[in-house]
Amino acid sequence: MLWIDCPGTLSTTLANSTKAHRLVSRADIIILITPSGSPVKQSELEELRKLIEHSGNKRIDACIVVTKTDKKI
């Protein structure tokens, strides 16, 4: 297993975007981690969909992991 952490992959910075596009073509699964106090936005899911769609992979599994669910908001 090769684990690659791409912090800020869905950010608008060119460096992160370039890295994400380069690495997603090699991915078997994408794990999107988000804190419960700031859930994933629809725009972020759309960006993730486009990233996967343009990766060249026929299929990439994905899941969302919600952290900090034990904390009161």
mmCIF file of C-alpha atoms in Angstrom:
data_model
loop_
_atom_site.group_PDB
_atom_site.id
_atom_site.type_symbol
_atom_site.label_atom_id
_atom_site.label_comp_id
_atom_site.label_asym_id
_atom_site.label_seq_id
_atom_site.Cartn_x
_atom_site.Cartn_y
_atom_site.Cartn_z
ATOM 1 C CA MET A 1 0.000 0.000 0.000
ATOM 2 C CA LEU A 2 1.247 3.441 -0.878
ATOM 3 C CA TRP A 3 -0.279 6.268 1.176
ATOM 4 C CA ILE A 4 0.003 9.768 -0.249
ATOM 5 C CA ASP A 5 -1.267 12.697 1.783
ATOM 6 C CA CYS A 6 -2.276 15.629 -0.394
ATOM 7 C CA PRO A 7 -3.230 18.350 2.068
ATOM 8 C CA GLY A 8 -5.393 21.013 0.566
ATOM 9 C CA THR A 9 -6.027 18.987 -2.569
ATOM 10 C CA LEU A 10 -9.316 20.747 -3.153
ATOM 11 C CA SER A 11 -7.758 24.158 -2.591
ATOM 12 C CA THR A 12 -7.408 26.664 -5.364
ATOM 13 C CA THR A 13 -3.617 26.888 -5.250
ATOM 14 C CA LEU A 14 -1.900 25.826 -8.441
ATOM 15 C CA ALA A 15 0.715 23.698 -6.670
ATOM 16 C CA ASN A 16 -1.895 21.609 -4.818
ATOM 17 C CA SER A 17 -4.106 21.290 -7.872
ATOM 18 C CA THR A 18 -1.196 20.138 -10.036
ATOM 19 C CA LYS A 19 -0.142 17.576 -7.434
ATOM 20 C CA ALA A 20 -3.686 16.244 -7.119
ATOM 21 C CA HIS A 21 -4.130 15.829 -10.868
ATOM 22 C CA ARG A 22 -0.793 14.055 -11.138
ATOM 23 C CA LEU A 23 -1.419 11.642 -8.271
ATOM 24 C CA VAL A 24 -5.114 10.851 -8.711
ATOM 25 C CA SER A 25 -4.399 8.946 -11.909
ATOM 26 C CA ARG A 26 -2.520 6.396 -9.747
ATOM 27 C CA ALA A 27 -5.120 6.195 -6.968
ATOM 28 C CA ASP A 28 -7.252 3.184 -6.099
ATOM 29 C CA ILE A 29 -9.171 5.030 -3.390
ATOM 30 C CA ILE A 30 -9.595 8.626 -2.296
ATOM 31 C CA ILE A 31 -10.307 9.365 1.350
ATOM 32 C CA LEU A 32 -11.621 12.857 1.971
ATOM 33 C CA ILE A 33 -11.253 13.870 5.617
ATOM 34 C CA THR A 34 -13.416 16.670 7.001
ATOM 35 C CA PRO A 35 -14.155 17.934 10.524
ATOM 36 C CA SER A 36 -17.754 17.739 11.732
ATOM 37 C CA GLY A 37 -17.805 21.481 12.447
ATOM 38 C CA SER A 38 -17.018 22.265 8.819
ATOM 39 C CA PRO A 39 -18.637 19.622 6.616
ATOM 40 C CA VAL A 40 -17.736 19.118 2.986
ATOM 41 C CA LYS A 41 -19.307 21.702 0.716
ATOM 42 C CA GLN A 42 -21.179 20.812 -2.460
ATOM 43 C CA SER A 43 -18.563 22.736 -4.459
ATOM 44 C CA GLU A 44 -15.800 20.574 -2.962
ATOM 45 C CA LEU A 45 -17.641 17.386 -3.888
ATOM 46 C CA GLU A 46 -18.073 18.726 -7.426
ATOM 47 C CA GLU A 47 -14.341 19.481 -7.631
ATOM 48 C CA LEU A 48 -13.567 15.969 -6.387
ATOM 49 C CA ARG A 49 -15.921 14.512 -9.006
ATOM 50 C CA LYS A 50 -14.164 16.451 -11.770
ATOM 51 C CA LEU A 51 -10.765 15.377 -10.466
ATOM 52 C CA ILE A 52 -11.777 11.713 -10.589
ATOM 53 C CA GLU A 53 -13.523 12.094 -13.939
ATOM 54 C CA HIS A 54 -10.431 13.588 -15.590
ATOM 55 C CA SER A 55 -7.989 11.184 -13.945
ATOM 56 C CA GLY A 56 -8.064 8.625 -16.724
ATOM 57 C CA ASN A 57 -9.033 5.892 -14.261
ATOM 58 C CA LYS A 58 -12.124 3.903 -15.097
ATOM 59 C CA ARG A 59 -12.994 3.650 -11.403
ATOM 60 C CA ILE A 60 -11.746 5.151 -8.157
ATOM 61 C CA ASP A 61 -13.457 4.322 -4.896
ATOM 62 C CA ALA A 62 -13.932 7.225 -2.519
ATOM 63 C CA CYS A 63 -15.138 7.743 1.019
ATOM 64 C CA ILE A 64 -15.605 10.660 3.362
ATOM 65 C CA VAL A 65 -14.299 10.436 6.919
ATOM 66 C CA VAL A 66 -15.846 12.871 9.388
ATOM 67 C CA THR A 67 -13.639 13.694 12.362
ATOM 68 C CA LYS A 68 -14.284 15.415 15.691
ATOM 69 C CA THR A 69 -17.817 14.042 15.936
ATOM 70 C CA ASP A 70 -17.385 13.721 19.688
ATOM 71 C CA LYS A 71 -16.999 17.484 20.156
ATOM 72 C CA LYS A 72 -19.901 19.810 20.752
ATOM 73 C CA ILE A 73 -20.226 22.566 18.211
#
